[in-house]
Coordinates of C-alpha atoms and ligand atoms in Angstrom, one line a residue:
M11 CA 89.8 75.5 109.8
S12 CA 89.7 74.4 106.2
S13 CA 93.0 72.6 105.6
A14 CA 93.3 74.1 102.1
F15 CA 94.3 77.3 103.9
I16 CA 97.1 76.0 106.2
T17 CA 100.8 75.5 105.4
G18 CA 102.7 73.6 108.0
T19 CA 101.1 74.7 111.3
R20 CA 100.4 78.3 110.2
E21 CA 97.5 79.7 108.2
T22 CA 98.1 81.2 104.7
I23 CA 96.7 84.8 104.7
G24 CA 96.0 87.5 102.1
V25 CA 97.0 91.1 102.4
I26 CA 95.4 93.5 100.0
G27 CA 97.5 96.7 99.6
T28 CA 101.2 96.6 99.6
G29 CA 101.8 100.1 101.1
Y30 CA 103.4 100.6 104.3
V31 CA 100.9 98.8 106.6
G32 CA 100.3 96.0 104.2
L33 CA 104.0 95.2 103.6
V34 CA 104.9 95.4 107.3
T35 CA 102.0 93.1 108.1
A36 CA 102.9 90.7 105.4
A37 CA 106.6 90.6 106.4
G38 CA 105.7 90.3 110.1
F39 CA 103.4 87.3 109.6
A40 CA 105.9 85.7 107.1
E41 CA 108.4 85.9 110.0
L42 CA 105.8 84.1 112.2
G43 CA 105.7 81.4 109.7
N44 CA 102.7 82.3 107.6
E45 CA 102.5 82.2 103.9
V46 CA 101.3 85.5 102.6
W47 CA 99.6 86.4 99.3
C48 CA 100.2 90.2 98.8
I49 CA 97.8 91.9 96.3
D50 CA 98.2 95.3 94.8
I51 CA 96.5 96.9 91.8
D52 CA 99.7 98.7 90.9
A53 CA 101.4 96.2 88.5
E54 CA 104.7 98.1 88.5
K55 CA 104.8 98.0 92.3
V56 CA 104.1 94.3 92.3
A57 CA 106.9 93.7 89.6
R58 CA 109.3 95.7 91.9
L59 CA 108.3 93.7 95.0
R60 CA 108.9 90.5 93.1
R61 CA 112.3 91.6 92.3
G62 CA 112.9 92.3 96.0
E63 CA 112.8 96.1 95.7
I64 CA 111.0 97.8 98.6
P65 CA 109.2 101.1 97.6
I66 CA 109.3 102.6 101.1
Y67 CA 112.0 103.2 103.6
E68 CA 111.4 101.3 106.9
P69 CA 114.3 100.0 109.0
G70 CA 114.6 96.1 108.7
L71 CA 111.7 95.7 106.2
K72 CA 113.9 95.0 103.1
E73 CA 115.9 92.4 105.0
L74 CA 112.8 90.7 106.3
V75 CA 111.1 90.5 103.0
E76 CA 114.3 89.2 101.5
R77 CA 114.6 86.5 104.2
H78 CA 111.0 85.3 103.6
R79 CA 110.9 85.5 99.8
D80 CA 109.7 81.9 99.6
R81 CA 106.7 82.7 101.9
L82 CA 105.8 86.1 100.4
H83 CA 103.9 86.0 97.1
F84 CA 103.0 89.2 95.1
S85 CA 100.2 89.4 92.7
T86 CA 97.8 92.0 91.0
D87 CA 95.0 89.4 91.1
I88 CA 92.8 89.2 94.1
A89 CA 91.7 85.7 93.0
D90 CA 95.3 84.5 94.0
A91 CA 94.6 85.5 97.6
L92 CA 91.1 84.0 97.5
A93 CA 92.4 80.7 96.3
H94 CA 95.0 80.5 99.0
A95 CA 93.6 82.3 102.0
R96 CA 90.4 82.7 104.0
L97 CA 91.5 85.8 105.8
L98 CA 92.1 88.8 103.6
F99 CA 93.7 91.7 105.4
V100 CA 92.8 95.0 103.9
A101 CA 95.6 97.6 104.1
V102 CA 94.6 100.1 101.4
G103 CA 94.9 103.9 101.7
T104 CA 92.1 105.9 103.3
P105 CA 93.3 109.5 102.6
P106 CA 91.2 112.5 103.7
T107 CA 88.8 114.0 101.3
Y108 CA 88.3 117.8 100.9
S109 CA 85.5 117.6 103.6
G110 CA 88.0 116.0 106.0
D111 CA 86.2 112.6 106.0
A112 CA 88.1 109.5 105.1
D113 CA 88.0 108.5 101.4
L114 CA 86.9 104.8 101.4
S115 CA 87.0 104.4 97.5
A116 CA 89.9 101.9 97.8
V117 CA 88.2 99.9 100.5
H118 CA 85.0 99.8 98.5
A119 CA 87.0 98.6 95.4
V120 CA 88.1 95.6 97.4
V121 CA 84.6 95.0 98.7
D122 CA 83.3 95.1 95.1
A123 CA 86.0 92.7 93.8
L124 CA 85.0 89.9 96.2
P125 CA 82.6 87.2 95.1
D126 CA 80.2 85.7 97.6
S127 CA 81.9 83.0 99.8
D128 CA 81.2 81.6 103.2
R129 CA 84.9 80.7 103.4
H130 CA 86.4 84.2 103.4
A131 CA 86.5 87.2 105.8
L132 CA 87.8 90.7 105.3
V133 CA 90.1 91.8 108.1
M134 CA 90.2 95.6 108.1
K135 CA 93.7 97.1 108.9
S136 CA 93.1 100.4 107.1
T137 CA 92.1 103.2 109.4
V138 CA 88.3 103.7 108.8
P139 CA 85.6 105.7 110.3
V140 CA 83.4 104.1 113.0
G141 CA 80.6 102.4 111.3
T142 CA 82.5 101.2 108.2
G143 CA 82.1 97.6 109.3
A144 CA 78.4 97.9 109.6
S145 CA 78.1 99.7 106.2
I146 CA 80.2 97.0 104.5
A147 CA 78.0 94.3 106.2
R148 CA 75.0 96.2 104.6
V149 CA 76.7 96.2 101.2
F150 CA 77.4 92.4 101.5
A151 CA 73.8 91.9 102.2
E152 CA 72.5 94.1 99.4
R153 CA 74.6 92.4 96.8
G154 CA 73.7 88.9 98.0
K155 CA 77.3 88.2 99.4
T156 CA 75.8 86.9 102.6
G157 CA 78.6 84.4 103.3
L158 CA 81.4 87.0 103.6
R159 CA 82.4 88.0 107.0
Y160 CA 84.1 91.1 108.5
V161 CA 86.6 91.6 111.3
S162 CA 88.2 95.0 112.5
C163 CA 91.8 94.6 113.4
P164 CA 93.3 98.1 113.6
E165 CA 97.0 98.7 113.3
F166 CA 99.1 100.6 115.7
L167 CA 102.4 100.6 113.9
R168 CA 104.7 103.7 114.0
E169 CA 106.7 104.5 110.9
G170 CA 110.3 104.0 111.6
S171 CA 109.7 101.4 114.2
A172 CA 106.9 99.4 112.5
L173 CA 108.5 96.1 112.7
S174 CA 109.3 96.2 116.4
D175 CA 105.7 97.5 117.0
F176 CA 104.5 94.5 114.9
F177 CA 106.4 92.0 117.0
A178 CA 105.9 93.6 120.5
P179 CA 102.4 95.3 120.3
D180 CA 100.9 96.9 123.4
R181 CA 97.7 95.2 122.4
V182 CA 96.0 93.5 119.6
V183 CA 92.4 94.6 119.0
V184 CA 89.9 92.2 117.3
G185 CA 86.4 93.5 116.7
D186 CA 83.9 91.0 115.2
D187 CA 80.4 89.8 115.4
G188 CA 80.9 86.3 116.3
G189 CA 81.8 83.2 114.2
W190 CA 85.1 81.8 113.0
P191 CA 86.9 84.9 111.7
G192 CA 87.6 86.7 115.0
D193 CA 89.0 83.5 116.5
A194 CA 91.2 82.9 113.5
V195 CA 92.6 86.4 113.6
A196 CA 93.3 86.2 117.4
E197 CA 95.0 82.9 116.7
L198 CA 97.3 84.5 114.1
Y199 CA 98.5 86.9 116.6
A200 CA 98.8 84.4 119.5
P201 CA 102.5 83.8 119.1
L202 CA 103.1 87.5 120.0
R203 CA 101.6 87.1 123.4
A204 CA 100.2 90.6 123.5
P205 CA 97.1 91.6 125.5
L206 CA 94.1 90.8 123.3
V207 CA 91.1 93.0 123.2
R208 CA 88.1 91.1 121.8
T209 CA 85.3 93.4 121.1
D210 CA 82.5 94.5 118.8
I211 CA 83.4 96.0 115.4
A212 CA 82.4 99.6 116.1
S213 CA 84.4 99.7 119.4
A214 CA 87.5 98.2 117.6
E215 CA 87.2 101.0 114.9
M216 CA 86.8 103.6 117.7
V217 CA 89.9 102.3 119.6
K218 CA 92.1 103.2 116.7
L219 CA 90.7 106.7 116.1
A220 CA 90.6 107.6 119.8
S221 CA 94.1 106.3 120.4
N222 CA 95.6 108.4 117.6
A223 CA 93.4 111.4 118.6
F224 CA 94.6 111.1 122.3
L225 CA 98.2 110.9 121.4
A226 CA 97.8 114.0 119.1
T227 CA 96.1 115.7 122.1
K228 CA 99.0 114.8 124.3
I229 CA 101.5 116.4 121.9
S230 CA 99.3 119.6 121.4
F231 CA 99.0 119.8 125.2
I232 CA 102.7 119.7 125.9
N233 CA 103.3 122.1 123.0
E234 CA 101.0 124.6 124.6
I235 CA 102.7 124.0 128.0
A236 CA 106.0 124.7 126.2
N237 CA 104.7 128.0 124.8
V238 CA 103.6 129.0 128.3
C239 CA 107.0 127.9 129.6
E240 CA 108.7 130.4 127.2
Q241 CA 106.5 133.2 128.8
T242 CA 107.2 132.1 132.3
G243 CA 110.8 131.0 132.4
A244 CA 110.1 127.3 133.0
D245 CA 111.8 124.6 131.0
V246 CA 109.3 122.2 129.2
E247 CA 111.9 119.4 129.3
E248 CA 112.0 119.5 133.0
V249 CA 108.2 119.9 133.2
A250 CA 107.6 116.8 131.0
R251 CA 110.1 114.8 133.1
G252 CA 108.3 115.7 136.3
M253 CA 104.8 115.1 134.8
G254 CA 105.8 111.9 133.0
L255 CA 106.8 110.1 136.2
D256 CA 103.2 110.1 137.2
S257 CA 102.1 106.7 136.0
R258 CA 98.6 108.1 135.1
I259 CA 100.3 110.4 132.6
G260 CA 103.4 108.7 131.4
R261 CA 106.5 110.3 129.7
S262 CA 105.9 109.2 126.1
F263 CA 104.4 111.7 123.7
L264 CA 105.3 114.6 125.9
Q265 CA 108.0 115.7 123.6
A266 CA 107.4 119.4 122.8
G267 CA 108.4 120.5 119.3
I268 CA 107.2 122.1 116.1
G269 CA 104.1 120.0 115.8
Y270 CA 103.0 116.5 114.8
G271 CA 102.8 115.4 111.1
G272 CA 102.7 112.2 109.1
S273 CA 100.0 110.3 107.3
C274 CA 98.2 109.3 110.5
F275 CA 97.7 111.9 113.2
P276 CA 96.5 114.9 111.1
K277 CA 94.2 112.7 109.0
D278 CA 92.9 110.6 111.9
V279 CA 92.2 113.6 114.2
S280 CA 90.4 115.3 111.3
A281 CA 88.5 112.1 110.5
L282 CA 87.4 111.7 114.2
K283 CA 86.2 115.4 114.3
Q284 CA 84.3 115.0 111.1
L285 CA 82.8 111.7 112.2
A286 CA 81.5 113.2 115.5
G287 CA 80.2 116.3 113.5
N288 CA 78.4 114.0 111.0
S289 CA 76.7 112.2 113.9
G290 CA 75.6 115.5 115.4
Y291 CA 78.4 116.0 118.1
H292 CA 80.7 119.0 118.1
F293 CA 84.1 117.6 119.3
Q294 CA 85.5 120.8 120.7
L295 CA 88.7 119.5 122.1
L296 CA 89.9 118.2 118.7
N297 CA 89.3 121.6 117.1
A298 CA 91.9 123.0 119.5
V299 CA 94.3 120.1 119.0
I300 CA 94.3 120.8 115.3
E301 CA 94.6 124.5 115.6
V302 CA 97.4 124.4 118.2
N303 CA 99.3 122.0 115.9
E304 CA 99.0 124.3 112.9
L305 CA 100.2 127.4 114.9
Q306 CA 103.1 125.3 116.4
K307 CA 104.6 124.7 113.0
R308 CA 104.6 128.5 112.4
R309 CA 106.2 129.5 115.8
V310 CA 109.7 129.1 114.5
I311 CA 109.0 131.9 112.0
G312 CA 108.5 134.2 115.1
K313 CA 111.6 133.0 116.8
L314 CA 113.6 133.6 113.6
R315 CA 112.1 137.1 113.1
E316 CA 113.1 137.9 116.8
R317 CA 116.7 137.0 115.9
L318 CA 117.1 138.1 112.3
G319 CA 114.5 140.8 111.8
D320 CA 113.1 140.8 108.3
L321 CA 113.7 137.4 106.8
A322 CA 113.9 138.6 103.1
G323 CA 117.3 137.7 101.7
R324 CA 118.3 135.8 104.9
N325 CA 119.8 132.3 104.5
V326 CA 118.1 129.8 106.6
A327 CA 119.2 126.1 106.8
L328 CA 116.7 123.3 107.7
L329 CA 118.0 120.2 109.3
G330 CA 115.7 117.4 108.6
L331 CA 112.6 117.3 106.3
A332 CA 110.8 114.0 107.1
F333 CA 107.9 114.2 109.5
K334 CA 110.1 112.2 111.9
P335 CA 113.4 110.4 112.0
D336 CA 113.8 107.0 110.4
T337 CA 111.5 107.6 107.5
D338 CA 111.5 109.3 104.2
D339 CA 107.8 110.2 104.6
M340 CA 107.1 113.8 104.3
R341 CA 103.3 113.8 104.4
E342 CA 102.1 116.7 106.5
A343 CA 105.7 117.2 107.7
S344 CA 106.2 120.5 109.6
S345 CA 109.1 121.2 107.2
L346 CA 106.6 121.7 104.4
V347 CA 104.8 124.6 106.1
L348 CA 108.1 126.0 107.5
A349 CA 109.9 126.0 104.2
A350 CA 106.9 127.5 102.3
R351 CA 106.5 130.2 105.0
L352 CA 110.2 131.1 104.8
Q353 CA 110.2 131.3 101.1
A354 CA 107.1 133.4 101.1
D355 CA 108.9 135.8 103.5
G356 CA 111.8 136.0 100.9
A357 CA 114.3 133.8 102.8
N358 CA 116.8 131.6 100.9
V359 CA 116.1 128.1 102.3
R360 CA 118.6 125.3 102.0
A361 CA 118.0 122.0 103.7
Y362 CA 119.4 118.5 104.3
D363 CA 117.7 115.2 105.2
P364 CA 119.6 111.9 105.3
I365 CA 116.7 110.0 103.6
A366 CA 113.9 112.3 102.5
A367 CA 115.9 114.3 99.9
D368 CA 114.2 112.9 96.8
Q369 CA 110.7 113.3 98.3
A370 CA 111.7 116.9 99.3
R371 CA 112.8 117.8 95.8
K372 CA 109.4 116.6 94.4
L373 CA 107.3 118.5 97.0
L374 CA 109.3 121.6 97.4
P375 CA 110.8 122.6 94.0
G376 CA 112.1 126.0 95.3
L377 CA 114.1 124.4 98.0
E378 CA 117.8 123.8 97.7
V379 CA 118.4 120.2 99.0
C380 CA 122.0 119.7 99.9
G381 CA 124.1 116.6 100.3
S382 CA 125.1 117.1 103.9
A383 CA 124.2 119.1 107.0
L384 CA 127.3 121.2 106.8
E385 CA 126.7 122.1 103.1
A386 CA 123.2 123.2 104.0
M387 CA 124.6 125.4 106.8
E388 CA 127.2 127.0 104.7
G389 CA 126.7 130.8 105.0
A390 CA 123.4 130.4 107.0
D391 CA 122.1 133.2 109.1
A392 CA 120.1 130.7 111.1
V393 CA 119.7 127.0 111.4
V394 CA 116.5 125.3 112.3
L395 CA 116.5 121.6 113.5
V396 CA 113.2 120.2 112.0
T397 CA 113.6 116.4 112.3
E398 CA 115.7 114.9 115.1
W399 CA 117.8 112.5 113.1
P400 CA 120.5 111.0 115.4
E401 CA 123.4 112.5 113.2
F402 CA 122.3 116.0 114.1
R403 CA 122.8 115.4 117.8
R404 CA 126.4 114.5 117.0
L405 CA 127.2 117.7 115.0
D406 CA 130.4 119.4 115.7
W407 CA 129.1 122.8 116.5
R408 CA 132.4 124.6 116.2
A409 CA 132.6 123.3 112.6
V410 CA 129.1 124.5 112.0
A411 CA 129.9 127.9 113.5
A412 CA 132.9 128.3 111.3
R413 CA 130.6 127.8 108.2
M414 CA 127.7 129.9 109.3
R415 CA 127.4 133.7 108.6
G416 CA 125.1 134.2 111.6
T417 CA 124.7 132.6 115.0
A418 CA 121.0 131.6 115.5
V419 CA 120.3 127.9 116.2
I420 CA 116.6 127.0 116.7
D421 CA 116.1 123.5 118.0
G422 CA 112.6 122.6 116.8
R423 CA 112.6 119.2 118.6
N424 CA 114.6 120.0 121.8
A425 CA 117.1 117.4 120.6
L426 CA 120.3 119.3 120.8
D427 CA 122.6 119.9 123.7
P428 CA 122.3 123.7 124.4
A429 CA 125.6 123.9 126.0
A430 CA 127.4 122.3 123.1
V431 CA 125.8 124.8 120.7
A432 CA 126.5 127.8 123.0
T433 CA 130.2 126.7 123.6
A434 CA 130.7 127.0 119.8
G435 CA 129.8 130.6 120.0
L436 CA 126.2 130.2 118.7
T437 CA 122.9 131.1 120.3
Y438 CA 120.5 128.4 121.2
A439 CA 116.7 128.5 121.3
G440 CA 114.5 125.4 121.8
I441 CA 110.8 125.0 122.2
G442 CA 109.7 125.8 125.7
R443 CA 113.3 126.1 126.9
R444 CA 115.2 129.1 128.1
P445 CA 117.4 130.5 125.2
V446 CA 121.1 130.0 125.8
A447 CA 123.5 132.9 124.7
P448 CA 127.0 132.0 123.2
A449 CA 129.4 131.0 125.9
A450 CA 132.9 132.5 126.1
M451 CA 134.9 130.3 123.8
P452 CA 137.6 128.4 125.7
P453 CA 141.0 128.8 124.0
V454 CA 142.0 125.8 121.8
P455 CA 144.4 123.8 123.9
P456 CA 147.9 123.4 122.4
V457 CA 148.7 119.9 121.2
P458 CA 151.4 118.5 123.5
G459 CA 154.9 118.4 122.0
T460 CA 154.1 120.8 119.2
S461 CA 154.6 124.5 118.6
L462 CA 153.2 126.5 115.8
S463 CA 156.7 126.7 114.2
A464 CA 157.0 122.9 114.5
L465 CA 153.6 122.5 112.8
A466 CA 154.6 125.0 110.1
G467 CA 157.6 123.2 109.2
Ligands
LIG8 C1 101.1 107.1 114.7 C2 100.8 106.2 116.0 O1 101.9 106.5 116.9 C3 100.8 104.8 115.7 O2 100.4 104.1 116.8 C4 99.7 104.6 114.6 O3 99.6 103.2 114.2 C5 100.1 105.3 113.4 O4 100.2 106.7 113.7 C6 99.0 105.1 112.3 O5 97.8 105.4 112.6 O6 99.2 104.5 111.3 P1 103.3 107.6 113.2 O7 102.5 108.6 112.5 O8 104.1 106.7 112.4 O9 102.5 106.6 114.2 O10 104.4 108.4 114.1 P2 104.5 108.9 115.6 O11 105.8 108.3 116.1 O12 103.3 108.6 116.4 O13 104.7 110.4 115.5 C7 103.8 111.3 114.9 C8 104.2 112.7 114.9 O14 104.1 113.2 116.2 C9 105.6 112.9 114.4 O15 105.6 114.2 113.6 C10 106.4 113.3 115.7 O16 107.5 114.1 115.5 C11 105.3 113.8 116.5 N1 105.5 113.7 118.0 C12 105.5 112.5 118.5 C13 105.8 114.8 118.8 O17 105.8 116.0 118.3 N2 106.0 114.7 120.1 C14 105.9 113.4 120.7 O18 106.1 113.3 121.9 C15 105.7 112.3 119.9

């Protein structure tokens, strides 16, 4: 290894793109002892990061960046990374285009910005179509940048638990075509002691897309089972428990609900479907996965109509707006479809989310975003749990019932205790679970040693 790129015993690295993946990767490596040069074209963002401001919400990230301020350097100039590091992790956005393919313009901007060098390698963290490594190698060759090397090292971080995923990965995948860069990347991850998959570049790229597509398939599968459970009287939570104990199946990602969202699954499933189509293969299963997910987001509307009839003029409260708990990310969130559909049906929609309120105001201008769950449920004919934030599991349902006008509680994530809801005099309906009618309200026990007259006066 060239000693110019080593500080102490750990290698200095570059990370291009200070979005979610880039920042978590940079902070994670800083914790492992690496100096990291973080590059972003957004000067304002770089200025904020230099001041210690973190533009995204991710548990523990702000503290970790703060702790390693001396190891984390932020710049808008890629030359800074090239001067200090030989491995440049690419963590730029690859959003879907109108055709459903991945937009690789940000990746190509990085490729264009690199001079020829036999001392540097690009390490691709961004999720890219299979074949991207090969096409970048062709670009390098066409432009005479024959010294540059390429490694695929896909990320498997989940928003909301990205740092624990970074430090305890199920596996590290390194795809390369020989030479020093693959070994250097493997070495960087060695302290994590995770199973290492060394493979070729195309296979590494496919591991990422296939993993996300499989997880999305698992979710759509359990959601369809839930829908059949509703027709047949079975309870999907019991079914998932029974299925999940089979080690070939596993319990995770069998949580039925109102569909998956976020910046990854919808995009990556679509990208894999397009990739297959572009190469002449019709990926039938993924079409179903996507369609089931879209329909799942809308099933709550049917449940509300069953209970409230015409939704025009009805007050509906949404609990949670982010695509999942512990994030303020609303990309492809089920709440977007749900709120828009309810508004189109003439319902008055109020909502509360502990973190995503600002995002929601930008994305859903007609939505009344409240400061607390109880405020959102004031006068509601129905309440829908959209995102399973822990605070919703702890709600005092009697206090909720006292504020609501109606009684319908739809648990879109099967996160609530049906008995607690029913005991408060409300009707409970989950996804793939038997509805629970209001229980007879037990009388409020008298407080020992008091009487009404004593309390009065
Ligand atoms: C996902 C993958 O889990 C990560 O491994 C991957 O690195 C990441 O995409 C990515 O490609 O960058 P993420 O989108 O952060 O991570 O969130 P997940 O926890 O996987 O949840 C995705 C969606 O599926 C959420 O809307 C969640 O509510 C939903 N979900 C998840 C279910 O409906 N049921 C489940 O059982 C699990």
